[in-house]
Short mmCIF file of C-alpha atoms in Angstrom, two decimals:
data_model
loop_
_atom_site.label_atom_id
_atom_site.label_comp_id
_atom_site.label_asym_id
_atom_site.label_seq_id
_atom_site.Cartn_x
_atom_site.Cartn_y
_atom_site.Cartn_z
CA MET B 1 100.14 109.39 153.73
CA VAL B 2 102.30 112.35 152.68
CA ALA B 3 104.01 110.18 150.07
CA VAL B 4 100.67 109.08 148.64
CA ALA B 5 99.44 112.68 148.51
CA GLY B 6 102.66 113.76 146.79
CA TRP B 7 102.37 110.97 144.18
CA THR B 8 98.74 111.90 143.55
CA ALA B 9 99.63 115.55 143.00
CA THR B 10 102.47 114.54 140.67
CA VAL B 11 100.30 112.44 138.34
CA LEU B 12 97.19 114.63 138.46
CA ILE B 13 98.78 118.07 138.07
CA LEU B 14 101.69 117.89 135.64
CA PRO B 15 103.65 121.09 134.94
CA ALA B 16 102.52 122.83 131.76
CA ASP B 17 105.95 122.50 130.12
CA VAL B 18 105.88 118.72 130.69
CA VAL B 19 102.40 118.41 129.19
CA LEU B 20 103.39 120.51 126.18
CA GLY B 21 106.57 118.47 125.76
CA LEU B 22 104.55 115.26 125.88
CA ALA B 23 102.13 116.59 123.28
CA LEU B 24 104.87 117.76 120.91
CA LEU B 25 106.84 114.52 121.15
CA ALA B 26 103.73 112.34 120.82
CA LEU B 27 102.62 114.17 117.67
CA VAL B 28 106.09 113.90 116.14
CA VAL B 29 106.43 110.19 116.94
CA ASP B 30 102.97 109.46 115.54
CA ALA B 31 103.66 111.44 112.37
CA ALA B 32 106.98 109.64 111.88
CA THR B 33 105.98 106.07 112.73
CA GLY B 34 102.19 105.77 112.69
CA GLU B 35 101.23 102.30 113.91
CA PRO B 36 104.32 100.10 113.36
CA THR B 37 103.10 96.64 112.36
CA TRP B 38 106.24 94.94 113.68
CA LEU B 39 105.47 96.22 117.18
CA TYR B 40 101.73 95.52 117.27
CA ALA B 41 102.28 92.06 115.85
CA ARG B 42 104.06 91.30 119.14
CA VAL B 43 102.14 93.37 121.71
CA PRO B 44 98.51 94.51 121.67
CA HIS B 45 97.86 98.10 120.65
CA PRO B 46 96.62 100.07 123.70
CA ILE B 47 93.29 100.72 122.03
CA VAL B 48 92.96 97.03 121.17
CA ALA B 49 93.55 96.30 124.87
CA LEU B 50 90.79 98.77 125.76
CA GLY B 51 88.53 97.06 123.25
CA ARG B 52 89.17 93.67 124.80
CA LEU B 53 88.29 94.99 128.26
CA ILE B 54 85.07 96.51 126.90
CA GLY B 55 84.22 93.25 125.14
CA LEU B 56 84.74 91.27 128.35
CA LEU B 57 82.51 93.61 130.37
CA ASP B 58 79.90 93.63 127.60
CA GLY B 59 79.74 89.83 127.61
CA TRP B 60 79.63 89.74 131.41
CA LEU B 61 77.00 92.42 132.08
CA TRP B 62 74.63 92.31 129.07
CA ARG B 63 71.90 89.71 129.20
CA ALA B 64 68.87 89.05 127.01
CA GLY B 65 65.59 89.94 128.66
CA GLN B 66 67.00 92.70 130.88
CA THR B 67 64.76 95.69 131.57
CA THR B 68 65.61 99.09 130.12
CA SER B 69 66.68 100.45 133.50
CA THR B 70 68.90 97.42 134.19
CA ARG B 71 70.64 97.79 130.86
CA ARG B 72 71.23 101.48 131.43
CA ARG B 73 72.65 100.89 134.91
CA ARG B 74 74.94 98.13 133.66
CA GLY B 75 76.02 100.24 130.70
CA ILE B 76 76.92 103.05 133.09
CA LEU B 77 78.92 100.54 135.16
CA VAL B 78 80.87 99.47 132.06
CA VAL B 79 81.72 103.10 131.32
CA LEU B 80 82.85 103.75 134.90
CA LEU B 81 85.05 100.64 135.04
CA VAL B 82 86.70 101.24 131.67
CA VAL B 83 87.31 104.95 132.24
CA LEU B 84 88.72 104.23 135.70
CA ALA B 85 91.10 101.63 134.25
CA ALA B 86 92.13 104.05 131.51
CA ALA B 87 92.65 106.92 133.96
CA SER B 88 94.83 104.66 136.11
CA ALA B 89 96.98 103.84 133.09
CA GLY B 90 97.18 107.55 132.30
CA ALA B 91 98.28 108.28 135.86
CA VAL B 92 101.17 105.83 135.44
CA LEU B 93 102.18 107.61 132.23
CA GLY B 94 102.10 110.94 134.07
CA TRP B 95 104.33 109.54 136.79
CA LEU B 96 106.74 108.15 134.19
CA ALA B 97 106.95 111.49 132.39
CA MET B 98 108.04 113.20 135.62
CA GLN B 99 110.90 110.85 136.41
CA SER B 100 113.52 111.90 133.85
CA VAL B 101 114.03 112.99 130.25
CA LEU B 102 114.06 109.34 129.23
CA GLY B 103 110.83 108.81 131.16
CA LEU B 104 109.26 111.76 129.33
CA ILE B 105 110.32 110.33 125.98
CA ALA B 106 109.02 106.87 126.88
CA ALA B 107 105.68 108.32 128.01
CA ALA B 108 105.44 110.36 124.80
CA VAL B 109 106.06 107.27 122.67
CA ILE B 110 103.22 105.48 124.46
CA CYS B 111 100.98 108.57 124.15
CA SER B 112 101.64 108.60 120.40
CA ALA B 113 99.71 105.32 120.14
CA PHE B 114 96.57 107.30 120.98
CA MET B 115 97.11 109.73 118.07
CA ALA B 116 96.12 108.84 114.51
CA GLN B 117 97.50 111.51 112.15
CA ARG B 118 99.83 109.21 110.22
CA SER B 119 97.46 106.25 109.92
CA LEU B 120 94.50 108.49 109.04
CA THR B 121 96.30 110.32 106.24
CA ALA B 122 97.73 107.03 104.95
CA HIS B 123 94.30 105.38 104.77
CA VAL B 124 92.65 108.43 103.18
CA GLY B 125 95.55 108.84 100.75
CA ALA B 126 95.16 105.18 99.76
CA VAL B 127 91.64 105.99 98.53
CA ALA B 128 92.99 108.69 96.21
CA ALA B 129 95.65 106.30 94.91
CA GLY B 130 93.03 103.59 94.44
CA LEU B 131 90.73 105.90 92.47
CA GLU B 132 93.62 106.80 90.19
CA ARG B 133 93.92 103.09 89.34
CA GLY B 134 90.18 102.58 88.93
CA LEU B 135 86.83 102.66 90.67
CA ALA B 136 87.12 99.09 91.97
CA GLU B 137 90.36 99.84 93.81
CA GLY B 138 88.94 103.11 95.14
CA ARG B 139 85.94 101.23 96.53
CA ALA B 140 88.20 98.60 98.11
CA ALA B 141 90.33 101.28 99.80
CA VAL B 142 87.39 103.31 101.12
CA GLY B 143 85.82 100.14 102.51
CA HIS B 144 88.57 100.10 105.14
CA ILE B 145 87.62 103.48 106.61
CA VAL B 146 83.84 103.93 106.25
CA GLY B 147 80.76 101.96 107.24
CA ARG B 148 78.72 102.58 104.09
CA ASP B 149 78.44 99.99 101.31
CA PRO B 150 81.34 100.64 98.88
CA ALA B 151 79.57 98.77 96.07
CA SER B 152 76.88 101.46 96.04
CA LEU B 153 79.38 104.29 95.45
CA ASP B 154 80.46 105.87 92.19
CA GLU B 155 83.74 107.80 91.93
CA ALA B 156 82.23 110.93 93.51
CA GLY B 157 80.70 108.85 96.30
CA VAL B 158 84.01 107.15 97.09
CA ALA B 159 85.84 110.49 97.15
CA ARG B 160 83.13 112.10 99.28
CA ALA B 161 83.24 109.24 101.79
CA ALA B 162 87.03 109.56 102.06
CA VAL B 163 86.91 113.32 102.66
CA GLU B 164 84.17 112.92 105.27
CA SER B 165 86.24 110.26 107.04
CA ALA B 166 89.28 112.53 106.97
CA ALA B 167 87.35 115.41 108.54
CA GLU B 168 85.51 113.41 111.19
CA ASN B 169 88.49 111.29 112.21
CA VAL B 170 90.97 114.13 112.47
CA ALA B 171 88.62 115.46 115.15
CA ASP B 172 88.32 112.32 117.27
CA GLY B 173 91.63 110.74 116.27
CA VAL B 174 93.99 113.71 116.61
CA ILE B 175 92.51 116.96 117.92
CA ALA B 176 90.27 115.53 120.67
CA PRO B 177 93.03 113.31 122.14
CA LEU B 178 95.41 116.28 121.99
CA PHE B 179 92.83 118.58 123.62
CA TRP B 180 92.29 116.23 126.55
CA LEU B 181 96.04 115.63 126.89
CA LEU B 182 96.59 119.39 127.19
CA VAL B 183 93.68 119.80 129.63
CA LEU B 184 94.19 116.79 131.93
CA GLY B 185 97.55 115.31 130.97
CA PRO B 186 97.91 111.62 130.10
CA ILE B 187 94.88 110.81 132.29
CA GLY B 188 92.78 112.93 129.95
CA LEU B 189 94.33 111.42 126.83
CA VAL B 190 93.85 107.77 127.78
CA GLY B 191 90.49 108.50 129.41
CA TYR B 192 89.24 110.18 126.24
CA LYS B 193 90.33 107.26 124.05
CA ALA B 194 88.50 104.93 126.43
CA VAL B 195 85.32 106.98 126.01
CA ASN B 196 85.77 107.06 122.23
CA THR B 197 86.33 103.30 122.08
CA LEU B 198 83.31 102.67 124.31
CA ASP B 199 81.18 104.68 121.91
CA SER B 200 82.55 102.87 118.84
CA MET B 201 81.73 99.49 120.39
CA LEU B 202 78.55 100.16 122.36
CA GLY B 203 77.10 103.44 121.10
CA TYR B 204 74.70 101.98 118.55
CA ARG B 205 70.95 102.43 118.25
CA SER B 206 70.44 98.69 117.85
CA GLU B 207 68.16 96.59 120.05
CA ARG B 208 71.18 95.27 121.93
CA TYR B 209 72.90 98.59 122.61
CA LEU B 210 70.16 101.25 122.54
CA HIS B 211 70.04 101.35 126.35
CA PHE B 212 73.20 99.41 127.31
CA GLY B 213 75.32 101.81 125.21
CA TRP B 214 73.39 104.95 126.14
CA ALA B 215 75.96 106.21 128.66
CA ALA B 216 78.88 105.54 126.30
CA ALA B 217 77.22 107.47 123.46
CA ARG B 218 76.23 110.43 125.61
CA LEU B 219 79.64 110.72 127.26
CA ASP B 220 81.34 110.61 123.86
CA ASP B 221 79.10 113.48 122.69
CA VAL B 222 80.15 115.55 125.71
CA ALA B 223 83.85 114.70 125.35
CA ASN B 224 83.87 115.70 121.68
CA HIS B 225 81.78 118.88 121.95
CA LEU B 226 84.63 121.39 122.20
CA PRO B 227 87.23 119.42 120.18
CA ALA B 228 84.86 119.09 117.21
CA ARG B 229 84.36 122.85 117.05
CA LEU B 230 88.05 123.53 117.60
CA THR B 231 88.82 121.16 114.73
CA ALA B 232 86.46 123.08 112.47
CA GLY B 233 88.22 126.34 113.28
CA LEU B 234 91.63 124.73 112.81
CA LEU B 235 90.73 123.35 109.37
CA LEU B 236 89.57 126.78 108.22
CA LEU B 237 92.70 128.42 109.64
CA ALA B 238 94.96 125.86 107.95
CA ALA B 239 93.13 126.46 104.66
CA GLY B 240 93.60 130.21 105.04
CA ARG B 241 89.81 130.71 105.04
CA PRO B 242 88.75 131.63 108.59
CA GLY B 243 86.13 133.97 107.13
CA LEU B 244 84.02 130.90 106.23
CA TRP B 245 83.13 130.31 109.90
CA PRO B 246 79.56 131.67 109.50
CA LEU B 247 79.01 129.16 106.66
CA VAL B 248 80.30 126.34 108.87
CA ARG B 249 77.97 127.38 111.69
CA ARG B 250 75.06 127.28 109.27
CA GLU B 251 75.93 123.92 107.68
CA ALA B 252 77.14 121.90 110.70
CA PRO B 253 73.67 121.40 112.30
CA LYS B 254 72.50 119.58 109.15
CA HIS B 255 74.46 116.53 110.30
CA ARG B 256 72.62 114.02 112.48
CA SER B 257 75.60 113.95 114.88
CA PRO B 258 75.89 116.90 117.29
CA ASN B 259 79.66 116.99 116.70
CA ALA B 260 80.66 115.34 113.40
CA GLY B 261 78.95 118.04 111.38
CA TRP B 262 81.46 120.68 112.48
CA PRO B 263 84.68 119.26 111.02
CA GLU B 264 82.75 117.99 107.99
CA ALA B 265 81.22 121.40 107.35
CA ALA B 266 84.65 123.01 107.76
CA ALA B 267 86.28 120.56 105.34
CA ALA B 268 83.45 121.02 102.82
CA SER B 269 83.74 124.81 103.07
CA ALA B 270 87.54 124.86 102.88
CA LEU B 271 87.63 122.53 99.86
CA GLY B 272 84.58 124.00 98.11
CA VAL B 273 82.63 120.72 97.95
CA LYS B 274 79.47 119.12 99.31
CA LEU B 275 79.68 116.26 101.80
CA ALA B 276 77.20 113.87 103.45
CA GLY B 277 73.94 113.63 101.49
CA PRO B 278 72.07 110.40 100.62
CA ARG B 279 74.11 107.21 101.10
CA VAL B 280 73.70 103.48 101.68
CA TYR B 281 74.86 101.52 104.75
CA ALA B 282 74.49 97.82 105.50
CA SER B 283 71.45 98.76 107.59
CA GLY B 284 69.80 100.62 104.71
CA ARG B 285 69.64 103.93 102.86
CA VAL B 286 70.12 107.24 104.69
CA ASP B 287 68.63 110.35 103.09
CA ASP B 288 70.60 113.09 104.80
CA PRO B 289 70.97 116.61 103.38
CA PHE B 290 74.22 117.70 101.79
CA ILE B 291 76.64 119.73 103.90
CA GLY B 292 78.40 122.57 102.10
CA VAL B 293 77.62 124.71 99.07
CA GLY B 294 80.32 123.62 96.61
CA ARG B 295 80.63 120.86 94.01
CA GLU B 296 78.80 117.56 94.38
CA ARG B 297 81.13 115.73 91.98
CA LEU B 298 84.33 114.94 93.90
CA ASP B 299 87.30 112.95 92.61
CA GLY B 300 90.66 111.63 93.76
CA GLN B 301 92.26 115.06 93.60
CA ASP B 302 89.78 116.33 96.17
CA VAL B 303 90.81 113.47 98.45
CA ARG B 304 94.46 114.47 98.04
CA ARG B 305 93.54 118.07 98.84
CA ALA B 306 91.87 116.83 102.04
CA VAL B 307 95.04 114.95 103.02
CA ARG B 308 97.13 118.07 102.45
CA LEU B 309 94.66 120.04 104.57
CA LEU B 310 95.12 117.55 107.43
CA TRP B 311 98.89 117.95 107.29
CA ARG B 312 98.65 121.74 107.18
CA SER B 313 96.41 121.57 110.25
CA TRP B 314 98.99 119.34 111.96
CA ALA B 315 101.70 121.90 111.15
CA VAL B 316 99.62 124.75 112.60
CA VAL B 317 99.15 122.77 115.82
CA MET B 318 102.86 121.93 116.02
CA VAL B 319 103.88 125.58 115.59
CA ALA B 320 101.40 126.71 118.25
CA LEU B 321 102.55 124.06 120.73
CA ALA B 322 106.22 124.74 120.06
CA LEU B 323 105.77 128.48 120.62
CA ALA B 324 103.84 127.86 123.85
CA TRP B 325 106.51 125.43 125.11
CA ALA B 326 109.36 127.78 124.19
CA GLY B 327 107.58 130.63 125.93
CA LEU B 328 107.19 128.62 129.13
CA VAL B 329 110.82 127.53 129.10
CA ALA B 330 112.12 131.03 128.37
CA TRP B 331 109.79 132.84 130.82
CA PRO B 332 112.00 132.46 133.95
CA PHE B 333 114.96 134.01 132.09
CA THR B 334 112.98 137.12 131.18
CA GLN B 335 112.22 138.06 134.77
#
């Protein structure tokens, strides 16, 4: 019993210097390697594995003709099962990180799979490169990262979609995973990515998922509430324009999402452009208001500016984490 209690304390309450070390190493590994195709051609990506589990539970628990209450209960059950499985995997990572320096490095490498800085900037940068070669190639590149119909977009629409994707995905692909890693260790990191994946697969307002995916969508909103706002502040800080925060606070609520509007408003303000606005998805036209007070006509150079902003934000985070880690390590020697 004592051994079990000791193991539980070890994986649930990691020392702050270990958590900071994990975060620093994971961010560096992700920035250096991204998502190596040679590796994920041989083993499933952890998020792909989460997706397969969600798909299995979806097929098992969703049935045509279910009542609204039944679908909500079963959707809640899916969320509980997936988050529990993810938290268990995170607990194993926490245990591994505490075993040795090599264990810490191995855990950090695995944690890096839940970060998306390198892949995000590569995909967004590909849109800028595509636009430089022509509208058709820009549309093809942006089609890989957004849900709207690329054929309906002119050059400004392609660039706007890419910048929006950069802003929204740096929040839920980098800052939110990092936030939950720092707060709850690897359990928080893997648990958050489980919630985010649940929302991306089930959190639709379609007839099938309106009630079955209700719990996934609501939990994702809660999990992203603070990270989205922290991302907005980080983007302004990285741009050297923290004084634009009142503008961000005014513009963010224009977005239909309670969270996505914050990083988008920050990116729009930092870059001096307008984002969102009317657009066309496969499901139809969306007449949303513009976010921001700058230029409506964006181009490939604005997309490149957005990519540079993401890397400056990454650098700010790295410096802050490194200083915090160094302070914790040096603290005992100052006493």
